[in-house]
JSON list of C-alpha atoms (C1' of nucleotides) in Angstrom, two decimals:
[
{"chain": "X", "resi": 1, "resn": "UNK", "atom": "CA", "xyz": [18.67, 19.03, 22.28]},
{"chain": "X", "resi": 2, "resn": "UNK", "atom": "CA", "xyz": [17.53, 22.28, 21.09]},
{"chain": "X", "resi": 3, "resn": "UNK", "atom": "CA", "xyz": [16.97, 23.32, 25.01]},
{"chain": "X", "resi": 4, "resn": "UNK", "atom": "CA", "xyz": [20.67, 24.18, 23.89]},
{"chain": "X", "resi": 5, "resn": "UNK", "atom": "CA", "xyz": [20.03, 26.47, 21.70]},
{"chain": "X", "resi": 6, "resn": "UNK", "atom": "CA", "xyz": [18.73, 29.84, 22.81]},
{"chain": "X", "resi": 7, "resn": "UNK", "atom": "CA", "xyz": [16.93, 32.17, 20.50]},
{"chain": "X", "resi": 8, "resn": "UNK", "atom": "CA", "xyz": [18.56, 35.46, 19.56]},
{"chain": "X", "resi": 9, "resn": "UNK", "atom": "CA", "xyz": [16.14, 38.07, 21.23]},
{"chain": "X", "resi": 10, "resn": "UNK", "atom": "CA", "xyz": [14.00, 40.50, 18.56]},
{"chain": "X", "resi": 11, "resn": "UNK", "atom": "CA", "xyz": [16.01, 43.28, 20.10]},
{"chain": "X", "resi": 12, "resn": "UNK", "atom": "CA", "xyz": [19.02, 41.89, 18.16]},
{"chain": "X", "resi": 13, "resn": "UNK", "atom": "CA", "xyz": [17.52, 42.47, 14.88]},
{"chain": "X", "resi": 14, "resn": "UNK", "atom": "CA", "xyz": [16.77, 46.02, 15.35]},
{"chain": "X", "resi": 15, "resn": "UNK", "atom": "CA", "xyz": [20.03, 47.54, 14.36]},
{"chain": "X", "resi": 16, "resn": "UNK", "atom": "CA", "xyz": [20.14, 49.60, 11.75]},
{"chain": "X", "resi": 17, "resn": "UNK", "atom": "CA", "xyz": [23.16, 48.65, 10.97]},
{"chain": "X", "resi": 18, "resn": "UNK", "atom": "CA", "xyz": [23.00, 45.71, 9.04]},
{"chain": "X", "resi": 19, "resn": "UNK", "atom": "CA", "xyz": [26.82, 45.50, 7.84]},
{"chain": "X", "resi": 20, "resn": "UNK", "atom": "CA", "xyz": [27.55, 44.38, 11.37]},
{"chain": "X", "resi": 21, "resn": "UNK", "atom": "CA", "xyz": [24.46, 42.35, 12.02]},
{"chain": "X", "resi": 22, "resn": "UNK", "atom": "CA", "xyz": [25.35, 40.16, 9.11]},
{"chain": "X", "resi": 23, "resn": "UNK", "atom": "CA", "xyz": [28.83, 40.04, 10.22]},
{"chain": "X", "resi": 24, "resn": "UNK", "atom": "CA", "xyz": [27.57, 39.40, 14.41]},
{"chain": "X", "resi": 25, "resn": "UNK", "atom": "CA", "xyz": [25.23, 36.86, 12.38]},
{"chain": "X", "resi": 26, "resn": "UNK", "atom": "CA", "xyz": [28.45, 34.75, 11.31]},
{"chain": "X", "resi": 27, "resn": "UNK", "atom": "CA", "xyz": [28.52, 31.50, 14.11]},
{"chain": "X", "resi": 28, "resn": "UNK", "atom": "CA", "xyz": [25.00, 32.01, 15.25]},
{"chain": "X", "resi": 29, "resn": "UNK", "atom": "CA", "xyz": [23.16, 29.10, 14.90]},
{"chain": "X", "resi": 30, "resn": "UNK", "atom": "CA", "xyz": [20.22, 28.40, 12.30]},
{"chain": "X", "resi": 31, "resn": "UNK", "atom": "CA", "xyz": [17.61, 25.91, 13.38]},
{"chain": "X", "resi": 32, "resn": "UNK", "atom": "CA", "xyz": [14.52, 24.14, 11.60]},
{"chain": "X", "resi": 33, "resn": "UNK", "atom": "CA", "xyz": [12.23, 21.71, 13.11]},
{"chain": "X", "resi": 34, "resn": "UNK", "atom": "CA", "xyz": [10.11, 21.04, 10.04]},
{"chain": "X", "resi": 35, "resn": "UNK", "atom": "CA", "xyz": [8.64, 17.88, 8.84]},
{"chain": "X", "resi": 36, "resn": "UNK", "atom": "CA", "xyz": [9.18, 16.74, 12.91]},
{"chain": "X", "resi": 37, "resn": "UNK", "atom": "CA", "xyz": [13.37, 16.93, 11.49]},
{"chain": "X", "resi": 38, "resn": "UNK", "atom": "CA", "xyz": [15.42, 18.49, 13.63]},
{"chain": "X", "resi": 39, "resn": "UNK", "atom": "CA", "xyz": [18.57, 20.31, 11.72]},
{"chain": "X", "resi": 40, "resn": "UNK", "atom": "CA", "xyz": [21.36, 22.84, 13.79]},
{"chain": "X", "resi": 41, "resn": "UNK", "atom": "CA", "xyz": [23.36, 24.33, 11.13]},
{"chain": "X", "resi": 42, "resn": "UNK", "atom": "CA", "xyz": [25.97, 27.34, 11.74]},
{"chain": "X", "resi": 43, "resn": "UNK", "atom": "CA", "xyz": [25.88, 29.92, 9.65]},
{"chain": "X", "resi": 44, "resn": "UNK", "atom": "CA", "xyz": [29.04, 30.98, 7.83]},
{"chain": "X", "resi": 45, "resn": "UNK", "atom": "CA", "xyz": [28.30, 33.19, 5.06]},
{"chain": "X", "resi": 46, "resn": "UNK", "atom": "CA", "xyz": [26.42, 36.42, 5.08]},
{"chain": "X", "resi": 47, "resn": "UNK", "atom": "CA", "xyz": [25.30, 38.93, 2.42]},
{"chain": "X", "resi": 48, "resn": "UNK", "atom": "CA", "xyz": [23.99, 42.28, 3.49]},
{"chain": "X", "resi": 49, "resn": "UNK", "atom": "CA", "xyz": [21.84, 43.58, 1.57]},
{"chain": "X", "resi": 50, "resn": "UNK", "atom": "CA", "xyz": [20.58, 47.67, 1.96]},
{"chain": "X", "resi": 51, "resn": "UNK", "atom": "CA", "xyz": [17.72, 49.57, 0.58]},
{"chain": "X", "resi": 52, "resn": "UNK", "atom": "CA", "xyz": [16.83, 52.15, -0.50]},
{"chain": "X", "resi": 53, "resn": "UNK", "atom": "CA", "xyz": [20.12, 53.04, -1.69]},
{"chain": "X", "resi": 54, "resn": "UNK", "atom": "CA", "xyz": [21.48, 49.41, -2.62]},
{"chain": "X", "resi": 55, "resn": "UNK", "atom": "CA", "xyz": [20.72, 48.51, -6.13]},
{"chain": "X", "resi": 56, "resn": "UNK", "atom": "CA", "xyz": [21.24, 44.84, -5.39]},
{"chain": "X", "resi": 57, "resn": "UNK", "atom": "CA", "xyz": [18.45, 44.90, -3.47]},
{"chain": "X", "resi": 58, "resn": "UNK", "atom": "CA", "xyz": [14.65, 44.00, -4.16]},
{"chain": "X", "resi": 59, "resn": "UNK", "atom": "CA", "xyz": [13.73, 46.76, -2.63]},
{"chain": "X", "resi": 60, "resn": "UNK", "atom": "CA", "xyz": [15.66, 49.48, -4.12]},
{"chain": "X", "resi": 61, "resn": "UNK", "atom": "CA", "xyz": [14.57, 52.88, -3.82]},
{"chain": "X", "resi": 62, "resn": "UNK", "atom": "CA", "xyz": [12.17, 52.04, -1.27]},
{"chain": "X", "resi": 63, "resn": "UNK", "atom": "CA", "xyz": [10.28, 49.95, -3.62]},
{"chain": "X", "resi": 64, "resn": "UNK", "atom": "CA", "xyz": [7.14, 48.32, -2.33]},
{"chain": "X", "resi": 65, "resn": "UNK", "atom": "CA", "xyz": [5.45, 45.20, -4.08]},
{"chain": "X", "resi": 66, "resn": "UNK", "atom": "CA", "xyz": [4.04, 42.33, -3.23]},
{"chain": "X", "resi": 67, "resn": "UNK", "atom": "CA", "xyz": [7.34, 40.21, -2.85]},
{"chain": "X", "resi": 68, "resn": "UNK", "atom": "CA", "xyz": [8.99, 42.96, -1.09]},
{"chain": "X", "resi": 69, "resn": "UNK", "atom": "CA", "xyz": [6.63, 43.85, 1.55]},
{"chain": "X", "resi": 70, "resn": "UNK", "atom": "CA", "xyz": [8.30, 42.10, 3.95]},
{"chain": "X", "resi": 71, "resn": "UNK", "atom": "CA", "xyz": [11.61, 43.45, 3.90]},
{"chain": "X", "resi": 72, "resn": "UNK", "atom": "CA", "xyz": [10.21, 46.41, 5.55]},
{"chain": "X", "resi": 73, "resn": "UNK", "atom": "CA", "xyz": [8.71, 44.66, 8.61]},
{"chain": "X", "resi": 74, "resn": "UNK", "atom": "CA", "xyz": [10.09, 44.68, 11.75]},
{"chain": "X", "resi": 75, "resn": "UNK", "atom": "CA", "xyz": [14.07, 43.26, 12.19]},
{"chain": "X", "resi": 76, "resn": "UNK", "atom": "CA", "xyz": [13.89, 39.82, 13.18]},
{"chain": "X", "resi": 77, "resn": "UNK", "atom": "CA", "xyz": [11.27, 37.74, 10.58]},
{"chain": "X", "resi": 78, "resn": "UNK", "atom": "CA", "xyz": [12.52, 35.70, 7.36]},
{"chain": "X", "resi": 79, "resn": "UNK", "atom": "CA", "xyz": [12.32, 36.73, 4.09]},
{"chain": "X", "resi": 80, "resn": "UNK", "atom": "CA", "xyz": [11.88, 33.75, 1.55]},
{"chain": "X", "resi": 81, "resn": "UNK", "atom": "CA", "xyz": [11.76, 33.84, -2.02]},
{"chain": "X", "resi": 82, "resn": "UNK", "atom": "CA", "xyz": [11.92, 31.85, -5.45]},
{"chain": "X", "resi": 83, "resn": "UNK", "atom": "CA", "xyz": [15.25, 32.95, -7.30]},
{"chain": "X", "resi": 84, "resn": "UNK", "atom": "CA", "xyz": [15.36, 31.37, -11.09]},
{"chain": "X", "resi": 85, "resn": "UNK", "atom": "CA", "xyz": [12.14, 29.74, -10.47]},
{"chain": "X", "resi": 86, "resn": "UNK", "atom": "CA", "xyz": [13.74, 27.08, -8.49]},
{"chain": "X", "resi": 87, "resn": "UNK", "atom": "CA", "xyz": [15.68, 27.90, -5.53]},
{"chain": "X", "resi": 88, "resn": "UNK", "atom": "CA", "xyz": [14.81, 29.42, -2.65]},
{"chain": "X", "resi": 89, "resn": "UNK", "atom": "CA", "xyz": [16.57, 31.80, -0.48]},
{"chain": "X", "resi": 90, "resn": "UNK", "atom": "CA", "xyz": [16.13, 32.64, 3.33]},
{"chain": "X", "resi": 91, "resn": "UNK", "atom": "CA", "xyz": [17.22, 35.73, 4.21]},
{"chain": "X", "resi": 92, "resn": "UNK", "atom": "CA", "xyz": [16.41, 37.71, 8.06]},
{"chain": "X", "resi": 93, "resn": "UNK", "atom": "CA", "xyz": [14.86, 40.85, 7.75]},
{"chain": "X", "resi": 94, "resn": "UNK", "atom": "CA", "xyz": [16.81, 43.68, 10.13]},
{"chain": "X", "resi": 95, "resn": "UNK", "atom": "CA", "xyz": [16.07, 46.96, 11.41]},
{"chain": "X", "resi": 96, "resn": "UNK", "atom": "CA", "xyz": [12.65, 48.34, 12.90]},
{"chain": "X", "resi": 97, "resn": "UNK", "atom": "CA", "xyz": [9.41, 48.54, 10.65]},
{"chain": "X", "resi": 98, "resn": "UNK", "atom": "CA", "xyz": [9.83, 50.46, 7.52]},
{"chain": "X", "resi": 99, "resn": "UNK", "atom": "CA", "xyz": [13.59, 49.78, 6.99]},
{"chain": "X", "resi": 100, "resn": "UNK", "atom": "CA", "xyz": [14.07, 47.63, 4.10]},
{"chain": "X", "resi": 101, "resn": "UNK", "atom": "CA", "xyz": [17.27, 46.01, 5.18]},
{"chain": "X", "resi": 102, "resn": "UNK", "atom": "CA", "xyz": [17.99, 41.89, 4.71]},
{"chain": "X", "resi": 103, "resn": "UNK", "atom": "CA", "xyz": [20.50, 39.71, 4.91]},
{"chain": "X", "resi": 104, "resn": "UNK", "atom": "CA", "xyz": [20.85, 36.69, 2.91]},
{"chain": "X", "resi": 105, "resn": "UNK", "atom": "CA", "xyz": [22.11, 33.59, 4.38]},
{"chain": "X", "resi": 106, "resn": "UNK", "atom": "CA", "xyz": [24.65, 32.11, 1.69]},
{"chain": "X", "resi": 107, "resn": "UNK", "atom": "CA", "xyz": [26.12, 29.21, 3.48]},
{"chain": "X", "resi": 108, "resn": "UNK", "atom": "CA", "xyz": [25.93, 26.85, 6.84]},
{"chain": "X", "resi": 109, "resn": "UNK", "atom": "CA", "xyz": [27.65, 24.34, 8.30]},
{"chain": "X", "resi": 110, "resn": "UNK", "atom": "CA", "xyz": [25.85, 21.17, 9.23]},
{"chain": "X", "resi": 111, "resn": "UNK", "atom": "CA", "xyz": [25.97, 20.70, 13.32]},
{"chain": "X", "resi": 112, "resn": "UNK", "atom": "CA", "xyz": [22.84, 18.05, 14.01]},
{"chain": "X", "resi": 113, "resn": "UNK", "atom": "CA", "xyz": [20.67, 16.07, 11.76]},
{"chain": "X", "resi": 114, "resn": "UNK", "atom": "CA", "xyz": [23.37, 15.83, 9.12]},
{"chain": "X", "resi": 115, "resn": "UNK", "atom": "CA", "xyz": [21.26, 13.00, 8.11]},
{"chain": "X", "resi": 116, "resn": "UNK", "atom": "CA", "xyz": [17.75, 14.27, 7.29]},
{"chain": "X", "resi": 117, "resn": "UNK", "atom": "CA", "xyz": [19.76, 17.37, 5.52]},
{"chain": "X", "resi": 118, "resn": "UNK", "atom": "CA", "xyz": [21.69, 14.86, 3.07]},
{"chain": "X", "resi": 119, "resn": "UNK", "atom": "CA", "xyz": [18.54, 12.97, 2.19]},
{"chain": "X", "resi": 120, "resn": "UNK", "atom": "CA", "xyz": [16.86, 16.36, 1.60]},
{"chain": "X", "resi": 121, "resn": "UNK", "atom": "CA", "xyz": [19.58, 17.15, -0.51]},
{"chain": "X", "resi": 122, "resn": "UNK", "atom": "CA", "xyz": [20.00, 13.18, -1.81]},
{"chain": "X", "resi": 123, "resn": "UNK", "atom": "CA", "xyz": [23.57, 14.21, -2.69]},
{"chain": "X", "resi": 124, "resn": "UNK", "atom": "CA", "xyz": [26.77, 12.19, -1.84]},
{"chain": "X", "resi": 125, "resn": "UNK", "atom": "CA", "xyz": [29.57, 14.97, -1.27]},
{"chain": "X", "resi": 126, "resn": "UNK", "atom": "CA", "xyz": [29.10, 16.28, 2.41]},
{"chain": "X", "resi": 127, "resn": "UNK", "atom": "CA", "xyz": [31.26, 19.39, 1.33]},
{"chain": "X", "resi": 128, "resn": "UNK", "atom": "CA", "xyz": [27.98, 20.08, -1.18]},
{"chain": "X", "resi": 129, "resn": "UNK", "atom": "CA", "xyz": [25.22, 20.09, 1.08]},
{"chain": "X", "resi": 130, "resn": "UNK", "atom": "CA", "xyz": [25.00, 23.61, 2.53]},
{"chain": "X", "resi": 131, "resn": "UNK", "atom": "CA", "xyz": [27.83, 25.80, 0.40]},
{"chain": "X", "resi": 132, "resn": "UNK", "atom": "CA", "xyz": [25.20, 28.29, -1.66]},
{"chain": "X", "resi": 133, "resn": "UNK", "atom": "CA", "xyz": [22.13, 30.13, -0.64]},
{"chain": "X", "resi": 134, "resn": "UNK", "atom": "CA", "xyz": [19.75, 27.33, -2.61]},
{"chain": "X", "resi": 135, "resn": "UNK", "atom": "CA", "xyz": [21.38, 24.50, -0.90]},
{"chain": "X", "resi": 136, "resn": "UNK", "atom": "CA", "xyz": [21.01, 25.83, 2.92]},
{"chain": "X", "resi": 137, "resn": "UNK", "atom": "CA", "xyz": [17.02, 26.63, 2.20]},
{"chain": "X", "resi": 138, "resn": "UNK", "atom": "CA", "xyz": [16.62, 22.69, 0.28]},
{"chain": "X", "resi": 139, "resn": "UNK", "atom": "CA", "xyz": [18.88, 21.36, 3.22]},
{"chain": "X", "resi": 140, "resn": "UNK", "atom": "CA", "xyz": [16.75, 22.70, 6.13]},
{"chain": "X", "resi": 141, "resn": "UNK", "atom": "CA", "xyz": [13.25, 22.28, 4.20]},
{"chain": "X", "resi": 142, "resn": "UNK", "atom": "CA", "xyz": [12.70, 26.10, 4.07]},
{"chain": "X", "resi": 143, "resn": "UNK", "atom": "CA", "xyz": [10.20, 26.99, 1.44]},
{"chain": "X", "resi": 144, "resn": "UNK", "atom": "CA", "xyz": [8.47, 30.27, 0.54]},
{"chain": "X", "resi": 145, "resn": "UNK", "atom": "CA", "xyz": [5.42, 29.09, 2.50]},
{"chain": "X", "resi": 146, "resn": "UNK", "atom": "CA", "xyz": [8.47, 30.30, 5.41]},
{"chain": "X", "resi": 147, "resn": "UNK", "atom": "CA", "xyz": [8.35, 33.91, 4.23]},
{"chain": "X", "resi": 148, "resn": "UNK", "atom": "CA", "xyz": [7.48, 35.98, 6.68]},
{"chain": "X", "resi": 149, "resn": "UNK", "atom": "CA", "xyz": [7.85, 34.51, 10.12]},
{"chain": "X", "resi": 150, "resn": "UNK", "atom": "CA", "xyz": [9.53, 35.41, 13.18]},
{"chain": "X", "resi": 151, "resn": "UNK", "atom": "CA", "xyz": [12.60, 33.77, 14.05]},
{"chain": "X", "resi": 152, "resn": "UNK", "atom": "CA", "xyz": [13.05, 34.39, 17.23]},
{"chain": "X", "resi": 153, "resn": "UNK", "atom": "CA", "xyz": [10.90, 32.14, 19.04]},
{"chain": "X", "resi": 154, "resn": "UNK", "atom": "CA", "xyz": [12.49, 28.38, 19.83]},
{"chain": "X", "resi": 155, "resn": "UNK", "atom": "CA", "xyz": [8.77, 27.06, 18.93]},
{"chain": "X", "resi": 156, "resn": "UNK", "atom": "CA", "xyz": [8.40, 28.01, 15.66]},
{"chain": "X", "resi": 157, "resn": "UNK", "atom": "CA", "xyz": [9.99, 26.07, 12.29]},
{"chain": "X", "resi": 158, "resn": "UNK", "atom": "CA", "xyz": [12.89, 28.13, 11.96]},
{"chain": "X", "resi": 159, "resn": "UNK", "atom": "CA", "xyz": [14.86, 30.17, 14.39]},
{"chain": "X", "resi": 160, "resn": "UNK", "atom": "CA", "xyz": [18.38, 31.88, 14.90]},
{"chain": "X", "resi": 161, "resn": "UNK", "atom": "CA", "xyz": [20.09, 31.18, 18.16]},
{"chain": "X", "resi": 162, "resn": "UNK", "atom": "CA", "xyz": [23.16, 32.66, 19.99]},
{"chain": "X", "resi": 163, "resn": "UNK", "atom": "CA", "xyz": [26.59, 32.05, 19.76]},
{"chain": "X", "resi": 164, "resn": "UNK", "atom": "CA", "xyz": [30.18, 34.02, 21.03]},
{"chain": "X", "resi": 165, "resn": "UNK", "atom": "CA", "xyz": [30.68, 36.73, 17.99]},
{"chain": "X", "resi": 166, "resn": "UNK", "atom": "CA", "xyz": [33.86, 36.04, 15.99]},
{"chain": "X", "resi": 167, "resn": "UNK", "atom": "CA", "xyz": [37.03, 37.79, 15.80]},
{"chain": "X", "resi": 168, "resn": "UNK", "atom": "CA", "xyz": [37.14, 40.68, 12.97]},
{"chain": "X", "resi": 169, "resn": "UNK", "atom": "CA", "xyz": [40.59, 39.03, 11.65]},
{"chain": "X", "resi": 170, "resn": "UNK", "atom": "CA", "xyz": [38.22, 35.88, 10.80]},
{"chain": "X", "resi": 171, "resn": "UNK", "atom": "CA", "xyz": [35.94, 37.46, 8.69]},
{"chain": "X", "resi": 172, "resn": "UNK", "atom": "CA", "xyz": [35.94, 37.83, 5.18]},
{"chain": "X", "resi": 173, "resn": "UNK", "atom": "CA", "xyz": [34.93, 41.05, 3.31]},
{"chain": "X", "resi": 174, "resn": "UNK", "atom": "CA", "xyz": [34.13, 41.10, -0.22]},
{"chain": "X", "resi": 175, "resn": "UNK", "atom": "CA", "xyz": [31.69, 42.21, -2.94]},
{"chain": "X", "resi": 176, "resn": "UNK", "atom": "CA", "xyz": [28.54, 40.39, -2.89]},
{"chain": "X", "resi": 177, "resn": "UNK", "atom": "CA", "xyz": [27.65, 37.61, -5.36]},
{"chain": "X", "resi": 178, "resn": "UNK", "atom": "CA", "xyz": [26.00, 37.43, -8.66]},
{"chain": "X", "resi": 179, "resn": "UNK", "atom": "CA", "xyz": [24.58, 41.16, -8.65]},
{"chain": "X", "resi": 180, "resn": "UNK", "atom": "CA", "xyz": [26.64, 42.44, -11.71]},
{"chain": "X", "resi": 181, "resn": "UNK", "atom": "CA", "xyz": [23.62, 44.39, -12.47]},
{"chain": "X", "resi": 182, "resn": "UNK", "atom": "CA", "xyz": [23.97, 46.63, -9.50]},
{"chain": "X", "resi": 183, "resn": "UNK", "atom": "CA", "xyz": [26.19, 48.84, -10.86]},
{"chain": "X", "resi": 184, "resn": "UNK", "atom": "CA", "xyz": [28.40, 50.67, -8.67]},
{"chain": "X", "resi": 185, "resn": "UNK", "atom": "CA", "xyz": [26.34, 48.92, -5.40]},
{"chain": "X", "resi": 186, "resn": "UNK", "atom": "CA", "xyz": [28.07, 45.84, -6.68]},
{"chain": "X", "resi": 187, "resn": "UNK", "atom": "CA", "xyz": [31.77, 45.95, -5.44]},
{"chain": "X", "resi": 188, "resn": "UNK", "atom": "CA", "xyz": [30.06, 46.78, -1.67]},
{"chain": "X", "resi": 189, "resn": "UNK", "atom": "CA", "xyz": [31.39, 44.89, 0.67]},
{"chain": "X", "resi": 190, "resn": "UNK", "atom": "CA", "xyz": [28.68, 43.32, 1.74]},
{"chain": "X", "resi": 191, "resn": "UNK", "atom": "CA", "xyz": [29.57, 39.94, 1.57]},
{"chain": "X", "resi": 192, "resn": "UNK", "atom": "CA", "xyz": [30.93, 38.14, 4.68]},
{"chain": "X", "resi": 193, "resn": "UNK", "atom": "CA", "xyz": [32.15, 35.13, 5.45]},
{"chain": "X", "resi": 194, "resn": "UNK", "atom": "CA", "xyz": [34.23, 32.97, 8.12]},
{"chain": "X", "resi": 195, "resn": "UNK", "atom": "CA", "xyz": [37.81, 32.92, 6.89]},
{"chain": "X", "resi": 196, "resn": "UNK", "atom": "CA", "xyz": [39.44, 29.06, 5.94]},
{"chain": "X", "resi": 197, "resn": "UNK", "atom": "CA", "xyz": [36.06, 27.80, 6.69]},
{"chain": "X", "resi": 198, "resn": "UNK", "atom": "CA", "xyz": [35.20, 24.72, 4.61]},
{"chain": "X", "resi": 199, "resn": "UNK", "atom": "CA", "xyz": [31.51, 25.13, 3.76]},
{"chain": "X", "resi": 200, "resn": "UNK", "atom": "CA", "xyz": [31.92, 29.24, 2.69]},
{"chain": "X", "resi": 201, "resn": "UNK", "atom": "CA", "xyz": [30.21, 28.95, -1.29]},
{"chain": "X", "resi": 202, "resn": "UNK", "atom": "CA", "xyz": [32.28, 29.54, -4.43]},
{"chain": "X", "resi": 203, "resn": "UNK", "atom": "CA", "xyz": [33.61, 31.57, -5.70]},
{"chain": "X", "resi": 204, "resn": "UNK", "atom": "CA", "xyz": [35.50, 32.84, -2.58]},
{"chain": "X", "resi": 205, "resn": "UNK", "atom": "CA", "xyz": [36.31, 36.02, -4.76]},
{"chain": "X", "resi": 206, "resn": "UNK", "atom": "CA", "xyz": [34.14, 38.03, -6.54]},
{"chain": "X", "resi": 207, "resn": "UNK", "atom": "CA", "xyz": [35.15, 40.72, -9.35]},
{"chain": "X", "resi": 208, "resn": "UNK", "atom": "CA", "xyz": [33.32, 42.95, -11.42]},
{"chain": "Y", "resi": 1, "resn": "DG", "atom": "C1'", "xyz": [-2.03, 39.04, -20.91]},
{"chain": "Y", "resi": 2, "resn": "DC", "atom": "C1'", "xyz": [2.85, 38.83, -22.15]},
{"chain": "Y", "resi": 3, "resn": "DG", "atom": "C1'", "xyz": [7.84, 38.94, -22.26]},
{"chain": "Y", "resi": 4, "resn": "DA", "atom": "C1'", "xyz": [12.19, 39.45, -19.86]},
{"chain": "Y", "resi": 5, "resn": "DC", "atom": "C1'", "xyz": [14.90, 38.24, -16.20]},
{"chain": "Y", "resi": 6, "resn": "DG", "atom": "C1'", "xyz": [17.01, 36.49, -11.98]},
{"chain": "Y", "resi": 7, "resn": "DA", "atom": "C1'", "xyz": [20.89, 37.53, -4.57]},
{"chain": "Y", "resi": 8, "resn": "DT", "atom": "C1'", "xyz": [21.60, 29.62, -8.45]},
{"chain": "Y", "resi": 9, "resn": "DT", "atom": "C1'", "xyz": [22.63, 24.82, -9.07]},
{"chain": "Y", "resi": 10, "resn": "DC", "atom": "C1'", "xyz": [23.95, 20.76, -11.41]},
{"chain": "Y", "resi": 11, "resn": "DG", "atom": "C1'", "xyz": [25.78, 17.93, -14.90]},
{"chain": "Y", "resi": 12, "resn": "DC", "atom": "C1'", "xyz": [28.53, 17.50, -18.80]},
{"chain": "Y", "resi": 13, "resn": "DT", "atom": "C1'", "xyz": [32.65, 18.63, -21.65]},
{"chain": "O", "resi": 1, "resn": "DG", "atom": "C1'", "xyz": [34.15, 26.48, -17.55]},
{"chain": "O", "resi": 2, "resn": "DC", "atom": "C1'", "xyz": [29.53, 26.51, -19.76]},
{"chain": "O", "resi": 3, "resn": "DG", "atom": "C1'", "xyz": [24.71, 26.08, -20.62]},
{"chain": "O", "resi": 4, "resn": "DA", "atom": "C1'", "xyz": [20.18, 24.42, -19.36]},
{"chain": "O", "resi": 5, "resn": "DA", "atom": "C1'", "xyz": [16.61, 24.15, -16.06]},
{"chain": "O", "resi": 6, "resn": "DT", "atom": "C1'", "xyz": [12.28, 26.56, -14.54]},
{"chain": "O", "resi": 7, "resn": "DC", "atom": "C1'", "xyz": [8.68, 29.88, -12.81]},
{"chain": "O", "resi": 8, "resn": "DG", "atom": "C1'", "xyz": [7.33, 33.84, -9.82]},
{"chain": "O", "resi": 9, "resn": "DT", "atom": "C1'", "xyz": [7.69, 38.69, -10.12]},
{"chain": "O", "resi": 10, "resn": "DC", "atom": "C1'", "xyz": [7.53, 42.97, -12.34]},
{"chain": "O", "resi": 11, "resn": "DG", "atom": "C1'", "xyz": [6.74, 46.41, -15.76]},
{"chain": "O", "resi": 12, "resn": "DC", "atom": "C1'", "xyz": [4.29, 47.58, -19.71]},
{"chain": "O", "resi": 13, "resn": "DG", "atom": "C1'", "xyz": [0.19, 48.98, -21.73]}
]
DNA sequence: GCGACGATTCGCT
DNA sequence: GCGAATCGTCGCG
């Protein structure tokens, strides 16, 4: 089954253009084997998010700390943290070492092993299960013990893995979620997601 | 050491 | 639509 799937090279993560990484990102598969589960999702929402000069970002002007050390590894590892002290989010570090550039992974739609990601989630509604950044991290069983790791090797817990790059008339461009803070970074947009597809989060529109 | 806050979600009104 | 939940991270001193 997840001979299928083969793993987006490190090369691809090396850009430093992350605008169009997180858009070339949209229909590439996500893929945890955790717990001996096996989940393929697709991803379908994207958030790019640009240091040093984006203010939605952790690491804004540059800023190293513990926590965001490893957005300025080398393009192609996961960057996992706690948001509101209970959700995680999964984000894949781009661009080569020192670049501070992420993308957060919003939303995914369930492909394989629909069933271990609904009792993960012990929810009912289907349409719930993988629409928000929290929900595709409690879904797969990505935790911040998964910060940090490459993702392009099909052996590991987590990896990305290639798919045909959509159409630019499919995708989505808005400002990013829940950054009001970010000043004038916050009508970017950074925010991308596949057009009239079902499992994109809310709100579909943004305004600051 | 302490206080403020968040790249959200869920349940209730 | 609104508010609570819940805790790691960060800045201050």
């Amino acid at each position: 089954m997840s001979n299928n799937y083969k793993p987006l090279p490190k090369e691809f993560y090396l850009s430093n253009d992350v605008c169009q990484l997180a858009q070339l990102l949209l229909g590439k598969y996500l893929i945890s084997k955790i717990d001996k589960k096996l989940c393929v999702t697709k991803i379908v929402e994207t958030e790019a998010y640009k240091a040093p000069e984006d203010k939605g970002s952790h690491a804004y002007n540059n800023k190293i700390t513990a926590r965001t050390n490893t957005m300025f590894a080398e393009g192609g590892r996961s960057y996992v943290y706690l948001c509101y002290g209970i959700h995680n989010m999964f984000n894949v570090v781009t661009g080569p070492t020192g670049t501070a550039h992420a993308i957060l992974v919003r939303a995914v739609e369930p492909i394989f092993g629909i069933k271990f990601i609904a009792e993960r989630r012990n929810i009912k509604d289907i349409k719930n299960l993988t629409n928000g950044p929290g929900k595709v991290c409690h879904a797969l069983g990505i935790t911040r013990e998964d910060n940090n790791k490459q993702l392009y090797l099909d052996n590991k817990k987590i990896y990305l893995a290639d798919n045909n790059p959509l159409n630019t008339k499919d995708i989505y461009k808005g400002p990013r979620v829940g950054i009001a803070y970010a000043e004038e970074c916050a009508n970017w947009p950074f925010r991308f997601y596949i057009k009239d597809n079902p499992w994109v989060s809310h709100p579909k529109i943004v305004k600051y």
